[in-house]
């Protein structure tokens, strides 16, 4: 079982030729709403990659909340830990340009009510092999969930996004941290991924830095170093690439795949996701990932 303690947002996605600069108005050529949020995205990615997944989070009592619950359940995610609270659900305003790049504004909504894991959440975490965390919930809640997992001997995967200072009590509970190269630079102050990897290994025992089209860099305190190249594809929308990578990586690691094989599995999943539009809608199923690896 993989538990995901995280955010659920409705993504409001506008597609444009070029993202607007400050003070500029541009005309988009399409708009869509897609269930997302880093937590929900990782839960769906892991479920589609073949994992047994429980999602622990909050949505509002609006239509977006009902739609997000239905989307998670349809993907095979256990939503008994998805609570409903009064008020609006979280939303993410996303601009995607013709090169597949994106810019995102997140408004937390119901996610901000998550002050920490409930008793039911703690039981779910304790019964898991892995806990996936991100930083779109209040930091206090993330820290408490991580500490609960550590006490229970559960492996903790942290995606440090949005990038922000990481308290020592969180890092002490994290098994593996998975930033992208920009987040790694923001955390460490080092622009070269190899240097950032060394710095992060002083904080966490295992590190994966995702490098977009350049693949991923892995290191552990045992001295193992790996660089896994990305598959060469034409990106349409990179919105959920990182979440897809983490969800698939967690599945592969909990299944006992060697690190290099697990990274290849995650990279294949992400390469499929960027060729499709949207967040949760872009994530591949297990058979697609396995086919891409052959």
Tab-separated table of N, CA and C in Angstrom, residues 10 35 59-70 84 87-89:
chain	number	residue	atom	x	y	z
A	10	UNK	N	-8.416	21.635	-8.445
A	10	UNK	CA	-8.928	21.611	-9.800
A	10	UNK	C	-8.023	22.507	-10.632
A	35	UNK	N	-8.924	17.734	-13.033
A	35	UNK	CA	-8.581	17.454	-11.640
A	35	UNK	C	-7.076	17.269	-11.485
A	59	UNK	N	-11.151	18.237	0.224
A	59	UNK	CA	-11.770	19.028	-0.831
A	59	UNK	C	-12.914	19.826	-0.220
A	60	UNK	N	-13.380	20.843	-0.940
A	60	UNK	CA	-14.486	21.654	-0.477
A	60	UNK	C	-15.825	21.011	-0.795
A	61	UNK	N	-16.886	21.689	-0.387
A	61	UNK	CA	-18.235	21.175	-0.635
A	61	UNK	C	-18.811	21.749	-1.928
A	62	UNK	N	-17.947	21.949	-2.915
A	62	UNK	CA	-18.364	22.501	-4.199
A	62	UNK	C	-18.310	21.433	-5.291
A	63	UNK	N	-18.648	21.829	-6.490
A	63	UNK	CA	-18.634	20.883	-7.605
A	63	UNK	C	-17.245	20.372	-7.929
A	64	UNK	N	-16.243	21.213	-7.756
A	64	UNK	CA	-14.874	20.777	-8.006
A	64	UNK	C	-14.494	19.627	-7.076
A	65	UNK	N	-14.911	19.727	-5.809
A	65	UNK	CA	-14.598	18.674	-4.847
A	65	UNK	C	-15.211	17.346	-5.245
A	66	UNK	N	-16.466	17.379	-5.662
A	66	UNK	CA	-17.138	16.150	-6.070
A	66	UNK	C	-16.468	15.538	-7.293
A	67	UNK	N	-16.055	16.391	-8.220
A	67	UNK	CA	-15.409	15.889	-9.431
A	67	UNK	C	-14.041	15.277	-9.122
A	68	UNK	N	-13.295	15.906	-8.213
A	68	UNK	CA	-11.985	15.361	-7.867
A	68	UNK	C	-12.104	14.026	-7.153
A	69	UNK	N	-13.090	13.890	-6.274
A	69	UNK	CA	-13.309	12.614	-5.601
A	69	UNK	C	-13.626	11.521	-6.620
A	70	UNK	N	-14.484	11.842	-7.569
A	70	UNK	CA	-14.868	10.856	-8.582
A	70	UNK	C	-13.676	10.467	-9.457
A	84	UNK	N	-14.308	16.050	3.294
A	84	UNK	CA	-14.981	17.209	2.703
A	84	UNK	C	-15.149	18.263	3.781
A	87	UNK	N	-16.710	25.214	2.188
A	87	UNK	CA	-15.965	26.190	1.424
A	87	UNK	C	-15.436	25.632	0.110
A	88	UNK	N	-14.611	26.421	-0.584
A	88	UNK	CA	-14.134	26.031	-1.911
A	88	UNK	C	-13.003	25.012	-1.863
A	89	UNK	N	-12.913	24.215	-2.898
A	89	UNK	CA	-11.769	23.322	-3.097
A	89	UNK	C	-10.574	24.140	-3.581
